[in-house]
Amino acid sequence: MTRILFVTSEVHPLIKTGGLADVSASLPAALQALGEDVRLLIPGYNQVLDALKTKKVVATFSVFTGQAPVRLLSAKMPNTNVPVYVLDAPEYFCRVAGPYQYQLGGDWPDNPMRFGMLSKVAAMLGSADSPIAWQAELVHCNDWQTGLTPVYLQLMSAPRAKSVMTVHNIAFQGNFDRDWIKALEIPAAHFNMHGVEFHGNLSFLKSGLQYADRIVTVSPTYAHEIQATEMGYGMQGLLTARKADVSGILNGIDEDEWDASTDKHLEVRYDVSDLAQKTQGKLALQKRLGLEVNEHAPLLGVVSRLTYQKGLDLLLECLPTLLDSGAQLAVLGSGDAEFERRYLQLAQRYSGRVSVTIGFNEALSHQIMAGTDIFLMPSRFEPCGLNQMYGMRYGTPPVVRRTGGLADSVINASLDGGTGFVFDDAGAQALQQTIKWAIECYRDENTFRRIQLNGMRKDVGWRHSAQLYLELYNSIL
Ligand code: ADP
C-alpha cells in the first residue's frame, strides 16, 4: 500500500470550476478502491469549510517565516470517504467569489502566495517535516496551482516523497513577477532557465515540469501535442528534453455521478434498454428551456467554458444555416464576455430554437447531457475533455474535433464501433459539415441508435486509468 498525497485546487462536489474538480474527486477514489492509502490536500475556501460538516484540527504551524500559523483540518470526502486535508488559512482562502478570481473576473492579486502556500504544505506532508504523523511517499500535483510542490520537496528534510505532475491544461501556467520568490522563500539559486524561471518570470507550471519526477498529461495525444510549438505554449522545449518522463493517461469519468438510470438531476431516467425514455427527457428539457416542444427537431447541446479554446466562435459562424434547417440548440456556460454576449444575441434572434443559460449550473448540465440528441465539442485543443464522455454515456453522441483527449476517446461514426462524429480542420465549414452529417444520422433511426448504444456501452470509467497511474507511481518509488 503506497501513501499518496493528491494535491489539488478544486474537487467536486466541494468546489468546481472545470474538469480538474471531477478528476480530483474520482481518481483518488479509484486509487483507494485499488487498495492505496490516498489522501487529498485542498485549500479551505469557504465553500469547502461549509460543505465539510465533520472536521477536526490535526496541526497548527507556520508555512512561511513570520506568517501567522495556519491550521490543517482532517475530514472525509462526501460520497467516497477519501480522507481529505484542508489547508485552513482564512485570510487567504475564505473569500466571496471564485477560487482563482474575484467577482468581476480578475485574478486574486495574491494568487502566488495562496497557491505557493498550498504547494509548500503538500511538500511538507511529503517529507520528514510533515506536521502530522502521516508522511506521503508520493505527491501527485495537479496544474500550476501545485507546481511549486516539487521545488519545495527538494528543500525539505529527507526522507522525501517522489512527485508526479499532471498537466490538465498547459495554457494555464501561473506566471508571476520574479519578486515573488522572496516571499515564497525559493532560494535565488533556483531562479534560472533550468529552474523556476520562465522568460524572466516565476512560473509555477514550469517549476512543476522541471522538478517533478514524472510528468503526465490527461491523454496520450495531448502528451504528443504539447511537445510541439503550436500547442506547447512555450513549454515544448522542456517537454521534449524530458520526453522520457512524459506520458499521457486518459481521464475516466465518475460512473456513479454520471449514470442516466440513477441521475438525481433528471426528471426522466433511462438506460440502454429503454432509450424511449430519453425522448421524454428531451421534451421536458425543451419545455424547461422555452424551446419549441418538438420530438423530431434535432436538439444540439453545449456545456462549456465559453472560450476560444473550446472553438465556440466556429459554432457561432455556422449556426444560422443549421437552425434554419430545423435544428435547435441548448447552451450552458460562462466565460469570455464577448462570447456570452454573442450567444445571448443568438438566443434572442432565434427565440424558441436557441436557449442560452449563462452561469454554472450542475443540475442543468446533467439535464442538457441527457435531453439533447447531439453534443458539440469543437475544441481547438482539448487536453482530455470530459463532456464528450458524459455525452457518449448518456446516449448523446458528440461532435468533436480530432485533438487531444477527444481524438483518444471518440471513435468516428464512419468506423466500426463508432461513438461520435469527428472532424479535423479547426474551421466553421468542417464543423458545419460534421454537424449536418450527425443530423442526417439522427434522422436515420437505426444508424443513430447503433452509435448511441456503442457510446453507452463504452468503458469510460477510471479502473483502467487508475491502474496506469499506479504502475507509474510504482515505477518511480
Ligand atoms: P474544462 O476542464 O476545460 O473546462 P472539461 O470537459 O474537461 O473542460 O470539464 C468541464 C467540466 O465542467 C464538466 O464536468 C462540465 O460538465 C462542467 N461544466 C463546464 N461548464 C459548466 C457550467 N456552465 N455549468 C455546469 N457544469 C459545467
Short mmCIF file of C-alpha atoms and ligand atoms in Angstrom, two decimals:
data_model
loop_
_atom_site.label_atom_id
_atom_site.label_comp_id
_atom_site.label_asym_id
_atom_site.label_seq_id
_atom_site.Cartn_x
_atom_site.Cartn_y
_atom_site.Cartn_z
CA MET A 1 0.00 0.00 0.00
CA THR A 2 1.50 3.32 -1.09
CA ARG A 3 0.92 6.56 0.82
CA ILE A 4 -0.18 9.05 -1.84
CA LEU A 5 -0.99 12.73 -1.35
CA PHE A 6 -3.18 14.14 -4.14
CA VAL A 7 -2.91 17.93 -4.00
CA THR A 8 -5.39 19.98 -5.98
CA SER A 9 -7.01 23.43 -6.05
CA GLU A 10 -10.53 22.12 -6.70
CA VAL A 11 -12.52 18.96 -6.07
CA HIS A 12 -16.13 18.05 -6.81
CA PRO A 13 -18.57 18.37 -5.02
CA LEU A 14 -16.84 20.85 -2.70
CA ILE A 15 -15.61 23.41 -5.23
CA LYS A 16 -15.52 23.20 -9.03
CA THR A 17 -14.71 25.39 -12.00
CA GLY A 18 -13.89 22.66 -14.53
CA GLY A 19 -12.74 19.15 -15.30
CA LEU A 20 -9.92 19.23 -12.72
CA ALA A 21 -12.52 19.06 -9.94
CA ASP A 22 -14.09 15.94 -11.46
CA VAL A 23 -10.74 14.20 -11.83
CA SER A 24 -9.73 15.17 -8.28
CA ALA A 25 -12.87 13.51 -6.98
CA SER A 26 -12.77 10.32 -8.98
CA LEU A 27 -9.10 9.39 -9.45
CA PRO A 28 -8.30 9.29 -5.69
CA ALA A 29 -11.44 7.24 -5.12
CA ALA A 30 -10.39 4.80 -7.84
CA LEU A 31 -6.89 4.54 -6.32
CA GLN A 32 -8.43 3.91 -2.93
CA ALA A 33 -10.54 1.14 -4.46
CA LEU A 34 -7.27 -0.42 -5.67
CA GLY A 35 -6.12 -0.56 -2.02
CA GLU A 36 -3.89 2.53 -1.83
CA ASP A 37 -3.65 4.95 1.12
CA VAL A 38 -4.55 8.08 -0.87
CA ARG A 39 -5.41 11.41 0.76
CA LEU A 40 -6.34 14.77 -0.69
CA LEU A 41 -4.99 18.21 0.20
CA ILE A 42 -7.15 21.19 -0.79
CA PRO A 43 -7.42 24.86 0.18
CA GLY A 44 -10.00 25.80 2.81
CA TYR A 45 -12.21 28.04 0.67
CA ASN A 46 -15.43 29.00 2.46
CA GLN A 47 -17.38 26.67 0.15
CA VAL A 48 -15.15 23.79 1.33
CA LEU A 49 -15.42 24.63 5.03
CA ASP A 50 -19.20 24.93 4.71
CA ALA A 51 -19.59 21.66 2.82
CA LEU A 52 -17.44 19.53 5.15
CA LYS A 53 -19.56 19.28 8.27
CA THR A 54 -17.31 16.99 10.31
CA LYS A 55 -13.69 18.02 10.50
CA LYS A 56 -11.01 18.24 13.15
CA VAL A 57 -7.82 20.23 13.57
CA VAL A 58 -4.78 17.95 13.23
CA ALA A 59 -1.97 20.53 13.17
CA THR A 60 -1.23 24.22 13.59
CA PHE A 61 2.01 25.54 12.09
CA SER A 62 3.65 28.34 10.10
CA VAL A 63 4.24 27.87 6.38
CA PHE A 64 6.48 30.87 5.72
CA THR A 65 8.72 32.74 8.14
CA GLY A 66 6.92 35.35 10.19
CA GLN A 67 3.48 34.43 8.91
CA ALA A 68 0.53 33.75 11.19
CA PRO A 69 0.10 29.99 11.78
CA VAL A 70 -2.33 28.04 9.59
CA ARG A 71 -4.35 25.01 10.56
CA LEU A 72 -4.56 21.64 8.89
CA LEU A 73 -8.02 20.10 9.16
CA SER A 74 -8.84 16.47 8.55
CA ALA A 75 -12.15 15.26 7.09
CA LYS A 76 -13.63 12.69 4.70
CA MET A 77 -14.90 13.41 1.20
CA PRO A 78 -18.67 13.19 0.89
CA ASN A 79 -19.78 10.12 -1.13
CA THR A 80 -16.36 8.43 -1.37
CA ASN A 81 -14.91 8.72 2.16
CA VAL A 82 -11.46 9.52 0.77
CA PRO A 83 -9.54 11.31 3.58
CA VAL A 84 -9.04 14.99 2.85
CA TYR A 85 -6.73 17.53 4.49
CA VAL A 86 -7.90 21.12 4.32
CA LEU A 87 -5.43 24.00 4.48
CA ASP A 88 -7.32 26.37 6.74
CA ALA A 89 -5.90 29.87 6.23
CA PRO A 90 -9.00 32.10 6.19
CA GLU A 91 -7.07 35.23 5.32
CA TYR A 92 -6.12 33.64 2.01
CA PHE A 93 -8.95 31.31 1.12
CA CYS A 94 -12.18 32.47 2.77
CA ARG A 95 -13.35 34.99 0.20
CA VAL A 96 -16.56 35.65 -1.60
CA ALA A 97 -16.35 34.68 -5.31
CA GLY A 98 -14.33 32.02 -7.12
CA PRO A 99 -11.22 30.08 -6.11
CA TYR A 100 -8.97 31.98 -8.51
CA GLN A 101 -10.84 35.16 -9.36
CA TYR A 102 -12.90 37.85 -7.72
CA GLN A 103 -16.44 38.62 -8.76
CA LEU A 104 -15.63 40.86 -11.71
CA GLY A 105 -13.39 38.22 -13.21
CA GLY A 106 -9.84 39.40 -12.34
CA ASP A 107 -7.31 37.06 -10.72
CA TRP A 108 -6.77 37.48 -6.98
CA PRO A 109 -3.53 39.51 -6.81
CA ASP A 110 -2.08 37.27 -4.11
CA ASN A 111 -2.63 34.02 -6.02
CA PRO A 112 1.14 33.29 -5.94
CA MET A 113 1.07 33.38 -2.14
CA ARG A 114 -2.21 31.42 -1.90
CA PHE A 115 -1.07 28.60 -4.14
CA GLY A 116 2.57 28.83 -3.09
CA MET A 117 1.31 28.05 0.37
CA LEU A 118 -0.73 25.10 -0.88
CA SER A 119 2.32 23.82 -2.80
CA LYS A 120 4.57 24.13 0.23
CA VAL A 121 2.19 22.38 2.62
CA ALA A 122 1.96 19.49 0.13
CA ALA A 123 5.75 19.24 0.14
CA MET A 124 5.83 19.30 3.95
CA LEU A 125 3.34 16.43 4.06
CA GLY A 126 5.66 14.51 1.76
CA SER A 127 8.78 14.91 3.90
CA ALA A 128 10.24 14.39 7.35
CA ASP A 129 8.97 17.94 8.08
CA SER A 130 5.38 16.70 7.96
CA PRO A 131 3.31 18.49 10.63
CA ILE A 132 1.32 15.29 11.23
CA ALA A 133 2.17 11.66 11.96
CA TRP A 134 1.44 10.69 8.33
CA GLN A 135 4.02 11.23 5.57
CA ALA A 136 3.32 10.72 1.85
CA GLU A 137 5.71 8.62 -0.23
CA LEU A 138 4.35 10.12 -3.41
CA VAL A 139 2.84 13.55 -4.02
CA HIS A 140 0.59 13.83 -7.05
CA CYS A 141 0.43 17.50 -8.16
CA ASN A 142 -2.19 18.95 -10.48
CA ASP A 143 -1.78 22.02 -12.67
CA TRP A 144 0.07 25.26 -11.94
CA GLN A 145 -1.57 25.82 -8.55
CA THR A 146 0.54 22.96 -7.18
CA GLY A 147 3.54 23.46 -9.46
CA LEU A 148 5.92 24.60 -6.73
CA THR A 149 5.49 21.40 -4.71
CA PRO A 150 8.31 19.53 -6.50
CA VAL A 151 10.62 22.52 -5.87
CA TYR A 152 9.75 22.73 -2.19
CA LEU A 153 10.17 18.96 -1.85
CA GLN A 154 13.85 19.42 -2.70
CA LEU A 155 14.16 21.89 0.18
CA MET A 156 12.58 19.61 2.81
CA SER A 157 14.22 17.17 5.21
CA ALA A 158 14.71 13.58 4.00
CA PRO A 159 13.13 11.16 3.51
CA ARG A 160 11.23 12.99 0.79
CA ALA A 161 8.38 11.87 -1.41
CA LYS A 162 8.65 11.40 -5.18
CA SER A 163 6.43 13.64 -7.24
CA VAL A 164 4.18 13.35 -10.29
CA MET A 165 2.88 16.45 -12.07
CA THR A 166 -0.32 16.11 -14.04
CA VAL A 167 -0.99 18.80 -16.63
CA HIS A 168 -4.71 19.25 -17.16
CA ASN A 169 -4.23 22.31 -19.38
CA ILE A 170 -0.85 23.70 -20.37
CA ALA A 171 -2.34 27.08 -21.33
CA PHE A 172 -2.75 27.94 -17.65
CA GLN A 173 0.77 28.42 -16.29
CA GLY A 174 0.72 30.63 -13.20
CA ASN A 175 3.46 33.03 -14.38
CA PHE A 176 4.19 35.84 -11.94
CA ASP A 177 6.67 38.60 -11.24
CA ARG A 178 10.08 37.27 -10.21
CA ASP A 179 9.94 39.22 -6.93
CA TRP A 180 7.54 36.63 -5.57
CA ILE A 181 10.41 34.18 -4.99
CA LYS A 182 11.37 36.14 -1.86
CA ALA A 183 8.00 35.93 -0.16
CA LEU A 184 7.72 32.30 -1.29
CA GLU A 185 11.19 31.56 0.13
CA ILE A 186 12.54 29.97 -3.03
CA PRO A 187 16.34 30.24 -2.97
CA ALA A 188 17.62 32.63 -5.66
CA ALA A 189 19.85 29.82 -6.99
CA HIS A 190 16.72 28.18 -8.42
CA PHE A 191 15.81 31.25 -10.44
CA ASN A 192 17.29 30.38 -13.83
CA MET A 193 16.12 28.74 -17.04
CA HIS A 194 16.86 25.26 -15.69
CA GLY A 195 14.81 26.04 -12.61
CA VAL A 196 11.71 28.08 -11.82
CA GLU A 197 12.28 30.91 -14.31
CA PHE A 198 10.25 31.26 -17.49
CA HIS A 199 11.15 34.29 -19.62
CA GLY A 200 12.10 36.43 -16.64
CA ASN A 201 9.09 35.44 -14.54
CA LEU A 202 8.46 32.88 -11.83
CA SER A 203 6.39 30.13 -13.46
CA PHE A 204 4.53 27.70 -11.21
CA LEU A 205 3.77 25.27 -14.03
CA LYS A 206 7.27 25.31 -15.44
CA SER A 207 8.66 24.66 -11.96
CA GLY A 208 6.49 21.57 -11.70
CA LEU A 209 7.51 20.36 -15.15
CA GLN A 210 11.16 20.93 -14.36
CA TYR A 211 11.37 19.36 -10.92
CA ALA A 212 8.69 16.60 -10.82
CA ASP A 213 9.93 13.02 -11.17
CA ARG A 214 7.32 12.30 -13.85
CA ILE A 215 5.01 14.42 -16.00
CA VAL A 216 1.61 13.16 -17.04
CA THR A 217 -0.96 14.77 -19.28
CA VAL A 218 -4.56 13.71 -19.41
CA SER A 219 -4.49 11.95 -22.78
CA PRO A 220 -1.78 10.29 -24.91
CA THR A 221 -2.50 12.54 -27.92
CA TYR A 222 -2.17 15.72 -25.83
CA ALA A 223 1.14 14.40 -24.45
CA HIS A 224 2.45 14.46 -28.04
CA GLU A 225 0.78 17.72 -28.99
CA ILE A 226 2.33 19.77 -26.18
CA GLN A 227 5.82 18.77 -27.28
CA ALA A 228 5.33 20.90 -30.41
CA THR A 229 5.26 24.68 -30.75
CA GLU A 230 1.61 25.08 -31.69
CA MET A 231 0.21 23.58 -28.50
CA GLY A 232 3.16 23.69 -26.12
CA TYR A 233 2.53 27.28 -25.00
CA GLY A 234 6.28 27.79 -24.63
CA MET A 235 6.89 24.58 -22.64
CA GLN A 236 7.59 22.40 -25.71
CA GLY A 237 11.39 22.63 -25.38
CA LEU A 238 11.40 21.49 -21.78
CA LEU A 239 8.88 18.75 -22.50
CA THR A 240 10.85 17.46 -25.46
CA ALA A 241 14.02 17.44 -23.36
CA ARG A 242 12.18 15.41 -20.70
CA LYS A 243 10.41 13.23 -23.28
CA ALA A 244 11.30 10.01 -21.49
CA ASP A 245 9.46 11.21 -18.37
CA VAL A 246 6.33 12.45 -20.16
CA SER A 247 3.30 10.24 -20.72
CA GLY A 248 -0.43 10.54 -21.29
CA ILE A 249 -3.12 8.77 -19.29
CA LEU A 250 -6.69 9.35 -20.40
CA ASN A 251 -9.06 10.56 -17.68
CA GLY A 252 -12.03 8.44 -16.77
CA ILE A 253 -15.38 9.66 -15.50
CA ASP A 254 -17.30 9.10 -12.31
CA GLU A 255 -19.72 6.41 -13.37
CA ASP A 256 -21.96 6.86 -10.34
CA GLU A 257 -22.30 10.62 -10.73
CA TRP A 258 -22.91 10.28 -14.48
CA ASP A 259 -25.43 7.45 -14.75
CA ALA A 260 -28.64 8.29 -16.61
CA SER A 261 -30.52 5.49 -14.84
CA THR A 262 -29.95 6.96 -11.35
CA ASP A 263 -29.09 10.63 -12.03
CA LYS A 264 -30.71 12.72 -9.27
CA HIS A 265 -30.83 15.79 -11.52
CA LEU A 266 -33.10 14.14 -14.10
CA GLU A 267 -36.90 14.07 -14.10
CA VAL A 268 -36.87 11.17 -16.56
CA ARG A 269 -34.23 8.47 -16.13
CA TYR A 270 -33.24 5.86 -18.73
CA ASP A 271 -30.68 3.25 -19.72
CA VAL A 272 -29.56 1.28 -22.78
CA SER A 273 -32.63 -0.93 -22.69
CA ASP A 274 -35.04 1.99 -22.54
CA LEU A 275 -33.98 4.80 -24.85
CA ALA A 276 -37.59 5.88 -25.50
CA GLN A 277 -37.41 7.48 -22.06
CA LYS A 278 -34.57 9.68 -23.29
CA THR A 279 -37.05 11.29 -25.66
CA GLN A 280 -39.30 12.12 -22.72
CA GLY A 281 -36.33 13.86 -21.11
CA LYS A 282 -35.81 15.80 -24.33
CA LEU A 283 -39.40 17.04 -24.29
CA ALA A 284 -39.04 18.05 -20.63
CA LEU A 285 -35.83 19.94 -21.43
CA GLN A 286 -37.39 21.76 -24.39
CA LYS A 287 -40.21 22.85 -22.12
CA ARG A 288 -37.92 23.91 -19.30
CA LEU A 289 -35.73 25.99 -21.63
CA GLY A 290 -38.57 27.60 -23.56
CA LEU A 291 -37.73 25.76 -26.78
CA GLU A 292 -40.45 24.66 -29.18
CA VAL A 293 -41.52 21.24 -27.90
CA ASN A 294 -40.86 19.00 -30.88
CA GLU A 295 -39.61 15.46 -30.56
CA HIS A 296 -38.28 15.44 -34.14
CA ALA A 297 -36.22 18.64 -34.13
CA PRO A 298 -32.56 17.63 -33.69
CA LEU A 299 -31.51 19.23 -30.42
CA LEU A 300 -27.83 20.15 -30.14
CA GLY A 301 -26.19 20.67 -26.72
CA VAL A 302 -23.23 22.66 -25.39
CA VAL A 303 -22.00 22.74 -21.77
CA SER A 304 -18.70 24.54 -21.67
CA ARG A 305 -16.50 27.37 -20.67
CA LEU A 306 -17.28 29.91 -23.40
CA THR A 307 -13.77 30.49 -24.69
CA TYR A 308 -11.67 30.45 -27.84
CA GLN A 309 -10.11 27.15 -26.74
CA LYS A 310 -13.48 25.47 -26.97
CA GLY A 311 -13.99 26.59 -30.61
CA LEU A 312 -17.34 28.13 -29.81
CA ASP A 313 -16.76 31.01 -32.21
CA LEU A 314 -16.71 28.44 -35.03
CA LEU A 315 -20.09 27.24 -33.88
CA LEU A 316 -21.49 30.81 -33.90
CA GLU A 317 -20.44 31.07 -37.54
CA CYS A 318 -22.23 28.00 -38.75
CA LEU A 319 -25.31 28.04 -36.55
CA PRO A 320 -27.68 30.16 -38.66
CA THR A 321 -27.64 27.61 -41.50
CA LEU A 322 -28.20 24.72 -39.13
CA LEU A 323 -31.01 26.48 -37.25
CA ASP A 324 -32.71 27.47 -40.49
CA SER A 325 -32.79 23.80 -41.42
CA GLY A 326 -34.74 22.96 -38.24
CA ALA A 327 -32.14 22.21 -35.57
CA GLN A 328 -32.37 23.53 -32.02
CA LEU A 329 -29.58 24.45 -29.61
CA ALA A 330 -29.25 24.45 -25.82
CA VAL A 331 -26.17 26.18 -24.40
CA LEU A 332 -24.98 26.32 -20.79
CA GLY A 333 -21.75 28.10 -19.99
CA SER A 334 -19.86 31.16 -18.94
CA GLY A 335 -16.57 32.73 -19.85
CA ASP A 336 -15.47 35.49 -22.21
CA ALA A 337 -17.86 38.46 -22.08
CA GLU A 338 -17.85 38.75 -25.87
CA PHE A 339 -18.84 35.09 -26.33
CA GLU A 340 -21.58 35.43 -23.72
CA ARG A 341 -22.95 38.49 -25.50
CA ARG A 342 -22.96 36.86 -28.92
CA TYR A 343 -24.64 33.70 -27.67
CA LEU A 344 -27.32 35.69 -25.83
CA GLN A 345 -27.91 37.68 -29.00
CA LEU A 346 -28.39 34.46 -30.95
CA ALA A 347 -30.90 33.23 -28.39
CA GLN A 348 -32.87 36.43 -28.83
CA ARG A 349 -32.81 36.19 -32.59
CA TYR A 350 -33.82 32.52 -32.63
CA SER A 351 -36.25 32.54 -29.75
CA GLY A 352 -37.84 29.11 -29.35
CA ARG A 353 -34.97 27.48 -31.23
CA VAL A 354 -31.95 28.54 -29.18
CA SER A 355 -31.67 28.63 -25.40
CA VAL A 356 -28.61 30.15 -23.73
CA THR A 357 -28.05 29.95 -19.98
CA ILE A 358 -25.07 31.91 -18.68
CA GLY A 359 -23.67 30.62 -15.39
CA PHE A 360 -22.54 27.43 -13.70
CA ASN A 361 -25.39 25.01 -13.08
CA GLU A 362 -24.65 21.40 -12.17
CA ALA A 363 -28.25 20.18 -12.48
CA LEU A 364 -28.84 21.79 -15.87
CA SER A 365 -25.55 20.37 -17.18
CA HIS A 366 -26.88 16.86 -16.48
CA GLN A 367 -30.27 17.70 -17.99
CA ILE A 368 -28.67 19.00 -21.19
CA MET A 369 -26.44 15.97 -21.43
CA ALA A 370 -29.47 13.70 -21.13
CA GLY A 371 -32.05 15.71 -23.03
CA THR A 372 -30.14 16.73 -26.16
CA ASP A 373 -29.59 14.50 -29.21
CA ILE A 374 -26.10 15.55 -30.22
CA PHE A 375 -23.40 17.12 -28.05
CA LEU A 376 -20.98 19.67 -29.56
CA MET A 377 -17.28 20.00 -28.64
CA PRO A 378 -15.41 21.68 -31.50
CA SER A 379 -12.35 22.46 -29.32
CA ARG A 380 -9.21 23.94 -30.85
CA PHE A 381 -7.31 21.97 -28.25
CA GLU A 382 -8.62 19.69 -25.55
CA PRO A 383 -6.21 18.06 -23.07
CA CYS A 384 -8.78 15.37 -22.26
CA GLY A 385 -12.33 16.70 -22.10
CA LEU A 386 -14.96 15.02 -20.00
CA ASN A 387 -18.17 16.19 -21.60
CA GLN A 388 -17.70 14.05 -24.70
CA MET A 389 -17.52 11.03 -22.38
CA TYR A 390 -20.62 12.11 -20.46
CA GLY A 391 -22.34 12.57 -23.84
CA MET A 392 -21.45 9.08 -25.04
CA ARG A 393 -22.56 7.54 -21.77
CA TYR A 394 -25.88 9.42 -21.92
CA GLY A 395 -26.65 8.32 -25.49
CA THR A 396 -25.88 11.81 -26.82
CA PRO A 397 -23.17 11.22 -29.43
CA PRO A 398 -20.63 14.06 -29.53
CA VAL A 399 -19.35 16.05 -32.49
CA VAL A 400 -15.65 16.61 -31.74
CA ARG A 401 -12.50 17.89 -33.34
CA ARG A 402 -9.70 15.34 -33.64
CA THR A 403 -7.43 16.78 -30.93
CA GLY A 404 -6.09 15.70 -27.53
CA GLY A 405 -8.41 13.57 -25.48
CA LEU A 406 -11.24 13.99 -27.96
CA ALA A 407 -9.16 12.07 -30.52
CA ASP A 408 -8.39 9.41 -27.91
CA SER A 409 -11.90 8.87 -26.59
CA VAL A 410 -14.31 9.21 -29.54
CA ILE A 411 -14.47 6.67 -32.39
CA ASN A 412 -15.69 8.24 -35.63
CA ALA A 413 -19.13 7.07 -36.80
CA SER A 414 -17.63 6.18 -40.18
CA LEU A 415 -15.76 3.32 -38.47
CA ASP A 416 -16.87 0.10 -36.83
CA GLY A 417 -17.99 0.74 -33.27
CA GLY A 418 -18.35 4.50 -33.93
CA THR A 419 -19.42 6.57 -30.92
CA GLY A 420 -19.45 10.13 -32.33
CA PHE A 421 -18.62 12.44 -35.22
CA VAL A 422 -15.04 13.55 -35.72
CA PHE A 423 -13.57 16.32 -37.91
CA ASP A 424 -10.03 17.63 -38.41
CA ASP A 425 -9.93 21.20 -39.60
CA ALA A 426 -10.47 23.92 -36.95
CA GLY A 427 -12.81 25.83 -39.24
CA ALA A 428 -16.51 26.67 -39.35
CA GLN A 429 -17.06 24.81 -42.59
CA ALA A 430 -15.69 21.50 -41.35
CA LEU A 431 -17.74 21.86 -38.19
CA GLN A 432 -20.91 22.66 -40.09
CA GLN A 433 -20.47 19.68 -42.43
CA THR A 434 -19.91 17.37 -39.50
CA ILE A 435 -22.96 18.60 -37.59
CA LYS A 436 -25.00 18.17 -40.78
CA TRP A 437 -23.74 14.61 -41.08
CA ALA A 438 -24.62 13.98 -37.43
CA ILE A 439 -28.13 15.32 -38.06
CA GLU A 440 -28.53 13.07 -41.12
CA CYS A 441 -27.56 10.10 -38.98
CA TYR A 442 -30.00 11.26 -36.31
CA ARG A 443 -32.79 11.15 -38.87
CA ASP A 444 -31.90 7.55 -39.72
CA GLU A 445 -33.09 5.86 -36.55
CA ASN A 446 -31.21 2.57 -36.92
CA THR A 447 -27.87 4.15 -37.64
CA PHE A 448 -28.22 6.64 -34.82
CA ARG A 449 -29.35 4.01 -32.32
CA ARG A 450 -26.26 1.96 -33.15
CA ILE A 451 -23.96 4.95 -32.49
CA GLN A 452 -25.79 5.76 -29.27
CA LEU A 453 -25.52 2.20 -28.00
CA ASN A 454 -21.82 1.94 -28.90
CA GLY A 455 -21.18 5.05 -26.79
CA MET A 456 -23.35 3.95 -23.88
CA ARG A 457 -21.57 0.60 -23.71
CA LYS A 458 -18.05 2.02 -23.94
CA ASP A 459 -15.92 1.68 -20.80
CA VAL A 460 -15.14 5.26 -19.75
CA GLY A 461 -14.65 4.56 -16.03
CA TRP A 462 -11.48 5.07 -14.01
CA ARG A 463 -10.43 1.48 -13.31
CA HIS A 464 -8.03 1.13 -16.23
CA SER A 465 -6.50 4.63 -15.94
CA ALA A 466 -6.12 4.39 -12.15
CA GLN A 467 -4.18 1.17 -12.72
CA LEU A 468 -1.90 3.02 -15.17
CA TYR A 469 -1.26 5.77 -12.60
CA LEU A 470 -0.43 3.14 -10.03
CA GLU A 471 2.07 1.50 -12.38
CA LEU A 472 3.61 4.92 -12.94
CA TYR A 473 3.92 5.57 -9.18
CA ASN A 474 5.47 2.15 -8.67
CA SER A 475 7.99 2.76 -11.44
CA ILE A 476 9.49 5.71 -9.55
CA LEU A 477 9.18 4.52 -5.94
P1 ADP B 1 -12.55 22.11 -18.88
O1 ADP B 1 -12.00 21.50 -17.66
O2 ADP B 1 -11.54 22.50 -19.92
O3 ADP B 1 -13.49 23.25 -18.59
P2 ADP B 1 -13.83 19.51 -19.33
O4 ADP B 1 -14.72 18.99 -20.41
O5 ADP B 1 -12.62 18.69 -19.02
O6 ADP B 1 -13.44 21.02 -19.66
O7 ADP B 1 -14.65 19.59 -17.99
C1 ADP B 1 -15.63 20.52 -17.78
C2 ADP B 1 -16.45 20.10 -16.59
O8 ADP B 1 -17.14 21.25 -16.09
C3 ADP B 1 -17.52 19.10 -16.93
O9 ADP B 1 -17.84 18.34 -15.79
C4 ADP B 1 -18.69 20.02 -17.31
O10 ADP B 1 -19.92 19.37 -17.23
C5 ADP B 1 -18.54 21.12 -16.32
N1 ADP B 1 -19.05 22.42 -16.74
C6 ADP B 1 -18.48 23.30 -17.59
N2 ADP B 1 -19.24 24.42 -17.67
C7 ADP B 1 -20.30 24.24 -16.86
C8 ADP B 1 -21.42 25.04 -16.49
N3 ADP B 1 -21.60 26.26 -17.00
N4 ADP B 1 -22.31 24.54 -15.61
C9 ADP B 1 -22.12 23.31 -15.09
N5 ADP B 1 -21.08 22.50 -15.38
C10 ADP B 1 -20.18 22.95 -16.26
#
